[in-house]
Amino acid sequence: MKESEIKKDYIKKINELKKHNKLYFENSSPEISDKDYDIIKIEIQNLERKFPYLKSDFSPSSSLGFAPSKNFQKSSHRVKMLSLSNAFDIEDLKNFEKKIFNYLNKKVKFEYSVEPKIDGISASLTYKDGFLVLGTSRGDGSTGEVITENLKTIKDIPQKISSKDFPKDIDIRGEVFIKKNDFNKLKNAFANPRNAASGSLRQKNPEQTKKIPLNFVAYTYGFFESKKIKKQSDFLSSLQKWGFKINKHNKVLKTIYDLVNFHRKFERDRFELEYDVDGLVYKINSLELQKRLGFTANSPRWAIAHKFSADSAYSQIKDINIQVGRTGALTPVARIKPVNIGGVVVSNATLHNEDEIIRKDIRLGDTIKIERAGDVIPHVVLVDLKKRGRNSKKFIFPNNCPSCGSETIKEFNKTTKKHDAVRRCTNEGYDCEKIAIEKIKHFISKDAMNIDGLGKKVVENFWDLKLIRFPQDIYNLDYNKISNLEGWGDLSVSNLKYSVDQSKKVSLDKFLYAIGIRHIGIENAKLLAEHVKSIKNFIILVNKNKLNEFLNIDGIGETQINSLKKFFENKSNYKIVEKLSSLLNISDIKLNKEGKLLYNTFMFTGKLSNMSRAEAKSLIEENSGSVVSSVNKKLKYLIIGEKPTNRKVQEAKELGIKILSQKEWLKLLN
Ligand code: IVH
């Protein structure tokens, strides 16, 4: 071949690659498989090797102009981006207030900032000295994706703010969304407005984002230090003054009855709005009260989302399958004739558990009413008995696990003195296939190891191919083999490898949560991690059979201890933890060396005034102290409230432990 022909051939291949890069990265609609894409890349590289005079900025061997990886850069949020708990009716709202009163140990009067909950994608904007310097998505709540350039294309987002009173350093948070009529023009590309907003924001090329008309309303802050602003409603007014859009329906209301009335009206009128709203957010207006109330693992105690009522439709049960969860729970699921409920096609509905099937007498072939509310799993509300066929038979719930055949049981709950509604497979380990798969799915999930290149479907696929049997197998994957699988190419394999590698560095609490011990959720995993400080210490406690030591942690009880013991009695679980601890880089819990109460342990007895135990505990922990639940030599202070337990006071005196009144203790804290 002549040099000119070789060059022509080369340019043709480069142009082909350019076209597919654009389809993949900009339009998110590839026309060829990853594998065919890789073939083009390899052919180009071979030509370049053979004929060194061939060069292009768009060559895969040049970084210039070549599309970057699918992974966005990550950035950890200075203040976590949490979600909200949901309320559906007045009872839920009363309960929400009750919990607040309990936490504060007092009935207080407060106002609510009421804000429409737009169904979009939340984003965080960091401004320094008035300039937008960073924009991120929510991600897993702790770490988001850096999408600054894409966010900058949204006209509602100011890039420079010159107001004198605009804070020097602040994260502004709000919702990115698309209006209903703009969505209608894009209908073929996305399933719903929310997906359209998210798809647009995650385009690799900001020019693409610009083409889809996105909007932004601001509603809260992340990092922010201010003494002047005392109310959420004042913060919202400031946002507007600074140049942000805020929702024009924001309001301040006082009582639950005001909230419910406003909700009723808004729910009726919401269809006239230009955008989708899936509920109202109620926030305690006083920022000082918000600060006192703080957060649980996932959501603030001072806010709640009051959802609009569910959409419903009728359909028919085609089949009932029993799913096995990671803790062995058997969940019946109805496969129904697909039906459109409020814009979403539903083909499954949860039947919750055996008792629910018995109570509602749900049978195969039944015509049922299904409800779906926002992101909640659709469920059966009623059976239309008139439509039931003559030959219909009661559904018999299996006595054995449909996955491994083991015996199933309904546990006896000591607190409620009743048998659980849920039936469980007694094989809690990796010997039951379905449990094992679910355990691995939990292991990779967002709040656990957060391996986003390895989704649930991939886990199932890798399981079928025998590539994965235990969590540790994820760290010994045969990438060569994977790149030969249908649907996998260089690019997706390198993305997978990247996210697996990234996950190797993990904090102890996330790791303890990830291994999936029943009754050890995120919150309890944190308590255990803070107590043992390192994985090494944790394994020592397991080896020495000293798990009872955890009983000393305020918040850990017998249920958790028994579950931990049961977990480690299973030798395969023990081996998994040991293997993973050598494969991973599990970081120790560092002491916050700044708090006034460092190395001090406290215990409470009796009722505190104007403060709940929970708030007292979080005050101590914020100042680096710890709270224990029994009097022993390790205890430094016993704090006594009203009507203390005499035995505890006596024991403390005998051991020479300092005894403080609530006042004296608060003095320690200033
Ligand atoms: S406040 C910690 N205010 O709802 C406080 N969120 O489930 C959480 N949302 O991720 C955010 N409108 O995407 C807040 N006025 C509003 C909101 C709002 C919509 C979304 C947001 C958040 C989700 C919480």
XYZ file of C-alpha atoms and ligand atoms in Angstrom:
694
model
C 0.000 0.000 0.000
C 1.149 3.504 -0.790
C 1.714 5.955 2.048
C -1.204 8.104 0.895
C -3.554 5.128 0.970
C -2.373 4.124 4.414
C -2.988 7.668 5.617
C -6.459 7.641 4.084
C -7.303 4.368 5.758
C -6.004 5.707 9.070
C -8.052 8.918 8.879
C -11.156 6.942 8.012
C -10.707 4.855 11.163
C -10.038 7.933 13.290
C -13.232 9.544 12.000
C -15.158 6.419 12.795
C -13.818 6.444 16.330
C -14.722 10.129 16.667
C -18.262 9.400 15.573
C -18.676 6.607 18.128
C -17.088 8.661 20.902
C -19.660 11.313 20.263
C -22.517 8.805 20.220
C -21.334 7.220 23.444
C -20.126 10.162 25.519
C -22.247 12.999 24.283
C -25.492 11.451 23.161
C -25.409 8.445 25.545
C -26.691 6.304 22.683
C -23.914 4.049 21.322
C -24.583 2.319 18.015
C -21.931 -0.370 18.355
C -20.960 -2.736 21.161
C -18.013 -1.993 23.422
C -16.230 -4.812 21.696
C -16.590 -3.406 18.178
C -15.526 -0.069 19.536
C -12.389 -1.663 20.962
C -11.648 -3.298 17.630
C -11.528 0.112 15.918
C -9.222 1.359 18.665
C -6.888 -1.606 18.315
C -6.761 -1.292 14.532
C -5.730 2.352 14.884
C -3.058 1.471 17.396
C -1.708 -1.299 15.161
C -1.447 1.088 12.237
C 0.376 3.632 14.383
C 2.827 0.991 15.544
C 3.541 -0.144 12.012
C 3.719 3.318 10.459
C 5.137 5.763 13.000
C 4.389 8.750 10.752
C 0.673 8.351 11.484
C -0.502 10.826 14.109
C -3.783 12.349 15.211
C -5.024 14.329 18.216
C -7.973 11.985 18.209
C -5.902 8.819 18.427
C -6.681 6.635 21.458
C -2.968 6.861 22.303
C -3.196 10.625 22.587
C -4.973 12.134 25.560
C -5.884 15.248 23.607
C -9.353 15.111 22.176
C -9.889 11.524 23.166
C -12.976 11.036 25.246
C -12.282 10.663 28.955
C -13.463 7.747 31.058
C -17.087 7.285 31.963
C -16.230 8.017 35.588
C -16.584 11.577 36.774
C -14.064 12.857 39.245
C -15.289 12.451 42.823
C -15.358 15.009 45.574
C -16.348 14.452 49.183
C -19.035 16.765 50.558
C -17.922 18.948 53.453
C -21.355 18.418 54.955
C -23.207 15.239 53.983
C -26.135 15.435 51.551
C -28.847 13.484 53.304
C -32.323 12.482 52.279
C -35.618 13.067 54.035
C -37.879 10.629 55.803
C -41.419 10.415 54.451
C -44.832 11.104 55.946
C -48.047 10.039 54.247
C -50.741 11.192 56.657
C -51.484 13.238 59.745
C -50.498 10.357 62.023
C -47.009 10.337 60.524
C -46.769 14.075 61.125
C -47.908 13.773 64.732
C -45.323 11.067 65.186
C -42.668 13.298 63.671
C -43.454 16.050 66.203
C -43.610 13.561 69.031
C -40.127 12.323 68.244
C -38.886 15.915 68.274
C -40.482 16.561 71.664
C -38.949 13.352 72.973
C -35.538 14.305 71.704
C -35.758 17.728 73.318
C -37.485 16.200 76.343
C -39.952 19.078 76.214
C -42.986 20.252 74.286
C -41.885 23.363 72.440
C -43.652 25.636 69.997
C -42.131 26.035 66.580
C -42.829 27.209 63.051
C -42.336 25.254 59.880
C -40.769 26.372 56.654
C -42.947 24.685 54.038
C -41.446 24.078 50.577
C -42.698 22.183 47.522
C -40.618 19.055 46.900
C -39.669 19.196 43.246
C -38.874 15.803 41.785
C -35.437 16.378 40.252
C -31.801 15.850 41.116
C -30.092 17.589 44.003
C -26.855 19.464 43.463
C -24.391 21.270 45.690
C -22.637 24.495 44.626
C -19.548 25.737 46.429
C -18.904 29.493 46.247
C -15.651 31.009 47.442
C -15.253 34.795 47.517
C -18.393 35.030 45.417
C -17.253 32.671 42.653
C -18.781 29.321 41.820
C -15.753 27.034 42.214
C -17.282 23.571 42.466
C -20.556 21.884 41.583
C -21.348 18.297 42.586
C -24.115 15.751 42.436
C -25.367 14.045 45.602
C -23.634 10.731 44.849
C -23.825 8.452 47.887
C -24.452 11.408 50.205
C -20.831 11.546 51.390
C -19.101 11.816 48.024
C -20.506 13.308 44.849
C -19.479 13.578 41.213
C -17.810 16.768 40.039
C -20.168 18.244 37.425
C -19.206 21.907 37.734
C -19.076 22.670 34.025
C -22.445 21.064 33.377
C -24.033 23.002 36.221
C -22.534 26.219 34.918
C -24.616 25.839 31.768
C -27.832 26.276 33.798
C -28.996 29.862 33.572
C -30.535 29.861 37.072
C -27.122 29.175 38.607
C -25.136 32.372 39.179
C -21.405 32.043 38.549
C -20.448 35.193 40.366
C -22.238 36.862 43.261
C -21.282 40.348 44.330
C -23.777 41.026 47.175
C -21.830 42.430 50.132
C -23.399 40.039 52.613
C -22.823 36.893 50.525
C -20.744 34.495 52.659
C -17.067 34.096 51.744
C -17.351 30.325 51.757
C -20.650 28.507 51.368
C -22.267 25.462 49.739
C -25.679 26.274 48.262
C -27.910 23.272 47.653
C -30.988 22.860 45.567
C -32.789 20.905 42.911
C -31.997 20.651 39.200
C -35.128 19.872 37.203
C -36.772 20.052 33.817
C -40.165 21.649 33.195
C -43.038 19.427 32.067
C -43.472 20.967 28.614
C -39.712 20.846 27.930
C -39.777 17.187 28.910
C -42.598 16.471 26.511
C -40.321 17.505 23.656
C -37.713 14.952 24.805
C -40.153 12.230 25.698
C -38.648 9.633 23.443
C -35.223 9.873 25.014
C -36.122 9.568 28.715
C -38.699 7.724 30.792
C -39.645 10.661 33.035
C -38.618 14.280 33.804
C -36.361 13.200 36.643
C -34.358 10.859 34.407
C -34.118 13.584 31.805
C -32.604 15.981 34.349
C -30.190 13.376 35.626
C -29.196 12.174 32.147
C -28.579 15.706 31.018
C -26.519 16.626 34.079
C -24.295 13.601 33.649
C -23.368 14.284 30.049
C -19.625 14.242 29.561
C -19.836 17.274 27.350
C -21.357 20.410 28.940
C -22.399 21.567 25.462
C -24.835 18.636 25.492
C -26.209 19.651 28.896
C -26.766 23.125 27.533
C -29.130 21.769 24.894
C -31.566 20.419 27.460
C -33.313 23.249 29.306
C -32.568 22.663 32.976
C -33.663 24.811 35.901
C -32.397 25.212 39.453
C -34.158 26.212 42.679
C -32.108 26.698 45.828
C -33.411 25.541 49.215
C -30.655 24.813 51.709
C -26.964 24.992 52.516
C -24.180 22.507 53.205
C -21.053 24.111 54.603
C -22.033 27.514 56.008
C -21.174 29.492 59.128
C -23.429 32.346 60.061
C -24.598 33.919 63.260
C -26.881 36.434 61.592
C -29.383 34.179 59.852
C -31.615 32.500 62.409
C -34.436 31.006 60.363
C -34.742 28.805 57.294
C -37.294 31.264 55.857
C -34.740 34.088 56.252
C -32.120 31.957 54.559
C -34.497 31.450 51.639
C -35.032 35.227 51.372
C -31.262 35.738 51.429
C -30.858 33.187 48.642
C -33.223 35.241 46.541
C -31.403 38.456 47.379
C -28.120 36.849 46.327
C -29.555 35.991 42.928
C -30.836 32.432 43.268
C -34.284 31.277 42.250
C -36.369 30.011 45.137
C -39.778 28.392 44.952
C -42.517 31.011 44.950
C -44.840 28.713 46.906
C -42.544 28.551 49.960
C -44.435 29.408 53.148
C -44.168 29.568 56.908
C -46.875 27.670 58.847
C -47.382 26.870 62.512
C -49.436 23.815 63.369
C -49.851 20.348 61.930
C -53.406 21.335 61.015
C -52.112 24.263 58.952
C -49.722 21.858 57.238
C -52.408 19.326 56.417
C -54.747 22.013 55.045
C -52.074 23.501 52.856
C -51.066 20.009 51.678
C -54.640 19.220 50.681
C -54.903 22.361 48.547
C -51.479 21.991 47.032
C -52.040 18.354 46.138
C -55.174 19.334 44.245
C -53.597 22.269 42.411
C -50.190 20.784 41.698
C -51.108 19.672 38.188
C -51.201 23.293 37.140
C -47.550 23.814 38.029
C -44.912 23.876 35.302
C -42.920 21.114 36.982
C -43.485 17.808 38.834
C -43.871 18.026 42.593
C -44.092 14.832 44.649
C -44.848 16.331 48.047
C -44.111 19.138 50.468
C -41.027 19.450 52.654
C -41.579 20.681 56.204
C -38.534 22.030 58.023
C -38.349 23.389 61.563
C -37.812 27.066 60.850
C -35.410 27.852 63.706
C -31.847 27.055 62.667
C -30.820 26.814 66.300
C -33.429 24.112 66.923
C -32.299 22.350 63.728
C -28.768 22.298 65.091
C -29.883 20.821 68.422
C -31.951 18.141 66.728
C -29.212 17.037 64.337
C -29.386 13.928 62.164
C -29.965 10.196 62.272
C -27.958 8.013 59.869
C -29.854 9.075 56.751
C -31.992 12.075 57.455
C -32.395 15.166 59.608
C -34.631 14.975 62.683
C -35.874 18.480 61.884
C -37.427 17.896 58.473
C -39.830 15.540 56.771
C -41.265 15.097 53.266
C -45.066 14.901 53.213
C -45.758 12.922 50.054
C -48.822 13.298 47.893
C -51.138 10.330 47.924
C -50.452 7.329 45.839
C -51.697 6.619 42.357
C -53.487 3.333 41.908
C -54.741 0.962 39.236
C -56.326 -2.466 38.869
C -54.489 -5.482 37.480
C -54.354 -9.246 37.738
C -51.936 -11.592 39.518
C -50.174 -13.861 37.032
C -47.800 -15.523 39.450
C -46.525 -15.329 43.012
C -42.779 -15.745 43.524
C -40.943 -15.999 46.808
C -37.829 -13.864 47.009
C -35.117 -14.635 49.527
C -33.430 -11.599 51.078
C -29.890 -11.344 52.407
C -30.982 -12.047 55.973
C -33.046 -15.013 54.826
C -36.424 -13.259 54.889
C -38.893 -14.774 52.418
C -40.816 -12.041 50.611
C -43.702 -12.957 48.336
C -43.886 -10.877 45.169
C -46.873 -10.764 42.822
C -46.073 -10.738 39.116
C -48.933 -8.799 37.616
C -50.218 -7.965 34.185
C -48.233 -4.787 33.375
C -50.246 -1.680 34.170
C -49.476 2.037 33.939
C -49.712 3.727 37.341
C -49.116 7.479 37.300
C -46.756 7.333 34.339
C -44.762 4.278 35.405
C -45.338 0.769 34.087
C -45.658 -1.611 37.033
C -45.333 -5.376 36.646
C -44.469 -6.447 40.203
C -46.020 -5.703 43.564
C -44.779 -6.715 46.972
C -47.068 -8.879 49.093
C -44.852 -8.158 52.139
C -45.005 -11.506 53.987
C -46.937 -14.685 54.684
C -49.283 -13.045 57.203
C -50.235 -10.333 54.708
C -51.217 -12.990 52.147
C -53.319 -14.773 54.725
C -54.933 -11.573 56.010
C -55.936 -10.358 52.555
C -56.429 -13.895 51.226
C -54.467 -13.053 48.091
C -54.570 -15.789 45.417
C -53.180 -16.541 42.006
C -55.384 -15.082 39.269
C -56.979 -12.510 41.581
C -57.879 -9.049 40.349
C -56.259 -6.583 42.697
C -55.895 -2.859 43.300
C -52.258 -1.706 43.291
C -50.920 1.510 44.787
C -47.682 3.268 44.014
C -46.369 6.362 45.831
C -43.179 7.992 44.589
C -40.188 5.754 45.143
C -42.033 3.335 47.432
C -42.435 -0.245 46.078
C -45.968 -0.804 44.666
C -48.228 -2.867 46.903
C -51.628 -4.555 46.852
C -54.397 -2.616 48.628
C -57.307 -4.930 48.056
C -58.591 -7.988 46.259
C -61.694 -7.638 44.092
C -63.507 -10.754 45.347
C -66.319 -10.400 42.808
C -63.865 -11.122 40.061
C -62.418 -14.237 41.694
C -62.824 -17.437 39.664
C -64.688 -20.447 41.064
C -61.720 -22.771 41.052
C -59.411 -20.371 42.825
C -57.398 -21.950 45.644
C -55.716 -20.457 48.695
C -52.042 -19.661 48.191
C -49.867 -22.021 50.207
C -46.727 -20.402 51.482
C -43.754 -22.790 51.192
C -42.358 -24.310 54.383
C -38.898 -24.704 52.938
C -36.585 -22.143 51.411
C -37.216 -22.074 47.658
C -33.514 -21.460 47.085
C -31.687 -24.009 49.276
C -34.496 -26.159 50.656
C -33.610 -25.449 54.286
C -36.275 -25.308 56.933
C -37.886 -21.881 57.419
C -39.084 -20.374 60.685
C -40.964 -17.453 62.134
C -38.878 -16.091 64.966
C -40.315 -15.293 68.353
C -39.947 -11.641 69.227
C -39.214 -11.245 72.935
C -40.312 -7.612 73.067
C -43.663 -7.959 71.328
C -44.140 -11.498 72.709
C -45.348 -12.561 69.283
C -44.048 -14.545 66.351
C -42.696 -12.415 63.498
C -44.828 -11.950 60.413
C -41.774 -12.726 58.311
C -40.718 -16.298 57.585
C -36.990 -16.858 57.276
C -34.630 -19.383 55.776
C -32.593 -20.816 58.646
C -29.482 -21.019 56.504
C -28.061 -17.603 57.178
C -24.757 -18.159 55.423
C -23.376 -18.411 51.926
C -24.666 -21.972 51.472
C -28.025 -20.675 50.329
C -27.551 -19.386 46.806
C -30.150 -16.609 46.900
C -28.930 -15.342 50.280
C -25.345 -15.341 49.017
C -26.234 -13.305 45.929
C -28.184 -10.813 48.025
C -25.310 -10.549 50.503
C -22.929 -9.699 47.664
C -25.376 -7.124 46.297
C -25.494 -5.562 49.742
C -21.694 -5.621 49.945
C -21.310 -3.547 46.775
C -24.166 -1.141 47.527
C -23.824 2.635 47.903
C -23.804 2.830 51.691
C -21.494 -0.181 51.943
C -18.423 -0.633 49.674
C -19.979 1.586 46.987
C -18.627 -0.258 43.929
C -20.620 1.567 41.279
C -19.075 -0.230 38.287
C -20.555 -3.461 39.609
C -24.333 -3.190 39.669
C -26.873 -5.698 40.929
C -27.461 -7.128 37.462
C -23.721 -7.634 36.973
C -23.512 -9.483 40.298
C -26.247 -11.863 39.100
C -24.486 -12.316 35.792
C -21.084 -12.949 37.405
C -22.712 -15.378 39.811
C -24.200 -17.379 36.945
C -20.788 -17.439 35.303
C -19.228 -18.583 38.593
C -16.945 -15.545 38.646
C -18.171 -14.599 42.112
C -19.112 -16.760 45.070
C -17.947 -14.618 48.009
C -17.329 -10.874 48.444
C -13.550 -11.373 48.334
C -13.852 -12.764 44.784
C -14.590 -9.198 43.659
C -10.963 -8.370 44.389
C -9.618 -11.281 42.344
C -11.730 -10.923 39.222
C -10.319 -12.298 35.993
C -10.550 -9.158 33.876
C -9.248 -10.964 30.806
C -12.127 -13.347 30.980
C -14.593 -10.524 31.559
C -13.367 -8.578 28.525
C -14.299 -11.574 26.389
C -17.868 -11.619 27.673
C -20.704 -10.350 25.586
C -21.333 -6.665 26.228
C -17.959 -6.004 27.818
C -15.148 -4.059 26.172
C -11.895 -2.418 27.230
C -13.706 0.651 28.390
C -16.287 -1.000 30.591
C -13.689 -3.395 31.995
C -11.389 -0.538 32.904
C -14.304 1.286 34.541
C -15.087 -1.819 36.566
C -11.471 -2.257 37.566
C -11.259 1.370 38.560
C -14.279 1.259 40.840
C -13.205 -2.048 42.408
C -9.768 -0.563 43.144
C -11.297 2.616 44.505
C -13.426 0.623 46.924
C -10.387 -1.003 48.525
C -9.914 1.996 50.744
C -12.846 1.897 53.125
C -13.653 3.145 56.597
C -14.162 0.576 59.344
C -17.819 1.442 59.900
C -18.682 1.021 56.212
C -16.823 -2.280 56.160
C -18.664 -3.606 59.224
C -21.926 -2.588 57.580
C -20.912 -4.129 54.247
C -20.302 -7.643 55.594
C -24.017 -7.755 56.260
C -24.507 -8.885 59.840
C -28.193 -8.939 60.668
C -29.217 -6.098 63.028
C -26.009 -4.189 62.279
C -27.193 -1.293 60.160
C -25.188 1.826 59.353
C -25.821 3.377 62.728
C -24.846 0.293 64.754
C -21.822 -0.328 62.545
C -20.658 3.182 63.442
C -21.069 2.457 67.146
C -19.042 -0.768 66.866
C -16.344 0.921 64.771
C -15.977 3.821 67.178
C -15.635 1.358 70.028
C -12.974 -0.947 68.545
C -11.201 1.724 66.468
C -9.519 -0.778 64.100
C -10.318 -3.970 62.214
C -7.444 -5.618 64.052
C -9.071 -4.950 67.417
C -12.398 -6.140 66.057
C -10.967 -9.474 64.950
C -9.188 -9.876 68.295
C -12.527 -9.484 70.100
C -14.081 -12.091 67.816
C -11.182 -14.519 68.335
C -11.223 -14.112 72.089
C -14.975 -14.606 72.238
C -15.312 -11.206 73.803
C -18.187 -9.827 71.749
C -20.083 -9.200 74.992
C -17.835 -6.211 75.449
C -20.031 -4.399 72.938
C -22.875 -4.523 75.456
C -21.098 -1.661 77.107
C -21.915 0.587 74.144
C -24.976 2.705 74.625
C -27.288 1.611 71.824
C -26.036 -1.966 71.392
C -28.179 -4.611 73.062
C -28.568 -8.339 73.261
C -30.234 -8.611 69.860
C -27.145 -7.190 68.178
C -24.708 -9.231 70.279
C -26.558 -12.491 69.575
C -26.600 -11.682 65.904
C -22.856 -10.931 65.894
C -22.165 -14.213 67.696
C -24.323 -16.178 65.311
C -22.617 -14.551 62.348
C -19.136 -15.493 63.481
C -20.104 -18.995 64.594
C -20.479 -19.604 60.888
C -16.917 -20.375 59.819
C -17.382 -19.158 56.263
C -18.359 -15.713 57.556
C -15.262 -15.613 59.703
C -13.082 -16.580 56.761
C -14.644 -13.879 54.573
C -13.913 -11.173 57.131
C -10.347 -12.412 57.571
C -9.724 -12.575 53.811
C -11.246 -9.152 53.162
C -9.292 -7.546 55.969
C -6.074 -8.613 54.284
C -7.211 -7.554 50.791
C -8.601 -4.160 51.762
C -7.212 -1.048 53.286
C -9.667 -0.587 56.159
C -8.935 2.708 57.832
C -8.893 3.021 61.613
C -11.276 5.357 63.377
C -9.274 8.414 64.295
C -9.984 10.133 67.539
C -11.131 13.682 67.145
C -8.357 15.113 69.315
C -9.966 18.512 69.590
C -12.975 17.912 71.778
C -13.052 19.031 75.382
C -14.162 15.611 76.563
C -11.483 13.503 74.870
C -10.780 10.198 76.691
C -13.684 10.858 79.071
C -16.455 8.327 79.513
C -19.895 9.164 80.813
C -22.980 7.360 81.957
C -26.416 8.723 82.762
C -28.948 7.707 85.360
C -32.312 9.385 85.987
C -34.287 11.835 83.911
C -32.519 14.883 82.497
C -34.325 18.183 82.241
C -35.017 19.868 78.893
C -32.931 17.328 77.062
C -33.294 13.705 76.058
C -30.656 11.031 76.579
C -30.144 10.969 72.835
C -29.343 14.664 72.689
C -27.080 14.424 75.743
C -25.218 11.544 74.133
C -24.719 13.395 70.894
C -23.441 16.467 72.808
C -20.828 14.289 74.506
C -19.823 12.642 71.259
C -19.526 15.960 69.426
C -16.957 16.876 72.041
C -15.067 13.583 71.591
C -16.300 11.930 74.779
C -18.081 8.586 74.889
C -21.146 7.221 76.615
C -21.188 3.766 78.189
C -24.072 1.765 79.551
C -22.702 0.153 82.702
C -20.804 1.229 85.795
C -17.301 -0.167 85.731
C -13.706 0.923 86.243
C -13.555 2.435 82.765
C -16.271 4.948 83.631
C -15.100 8.446 84.552
C -18.302 10.366 85.285
C -21.790 9.338 86.323
C -24.300 12.084 85.525
C -27.406 12.014 87.667
C -30.771 13.455 86.718
C -34.102 13.250 88.496
C -34.832 9.956 90.321
C -31.527 8.182 89.582
C -31.131 4.429 90.117
C -29.696 4.149 93.609
C -27.782 0.969 92.832
C -25.842 2.696 90.059
C -24.991 5.671 92.248
C -23.872 3.302 95.006
C -21.676 1.269 92.636
C -20.121 4.445 91.258
C -19.323 5.682 94.761
C -17.672 2.370 95.622
C -15.457 2.574 92.557
C -14.564 6.204 93.243
C -16.225 7.437 90.046
C -16.994 11.155 89.926
C -20.678 11.977 90.212
C -22.030 15.079 88.449
C -25.387 16.789 88.341
C -26.727 17.793 84.939
C -25.682 21.393 85.674
C -22.130 20.420 86.604
C -21.825 18.313 83.494
C -23.026 21.144 81.218
C -20.457 23.384 82.907
C -17.721 20.966 81.758
C -18.945 21.646 78.253
C -19.284 25.383 78.800
S -33.783 19.683 52.027
C -31.104 17.323 54.747
N -35.593 20.915 50.633
O -35.607 15.860 48.379
C -32.139 18.053 53.967
N -34.811 18.810 49.816
O -35.310 13.289 50.138
C -32.396 17.449 52.652
N -35.810 18.109 47.706
O -32.225 14.978 48.135
C -32.655 18.388 51.591
N -37.089 19.877 47.444
O -33.277 16.264 46.211
C -34.823 19.813 50.724
N -37.172 22.156 49.531
C -36.409 21.064 49.593
C -36.416 20.037 48.608
C -35.616 18.921 48.765
C -36.712 18.722 46.920
C -35.200 16.796 47.418
C -33.691 16.772 47.447
C -33.299 15.785 48.497
C -34.556 14.984 48.643
C -34.658 14.481 50.064
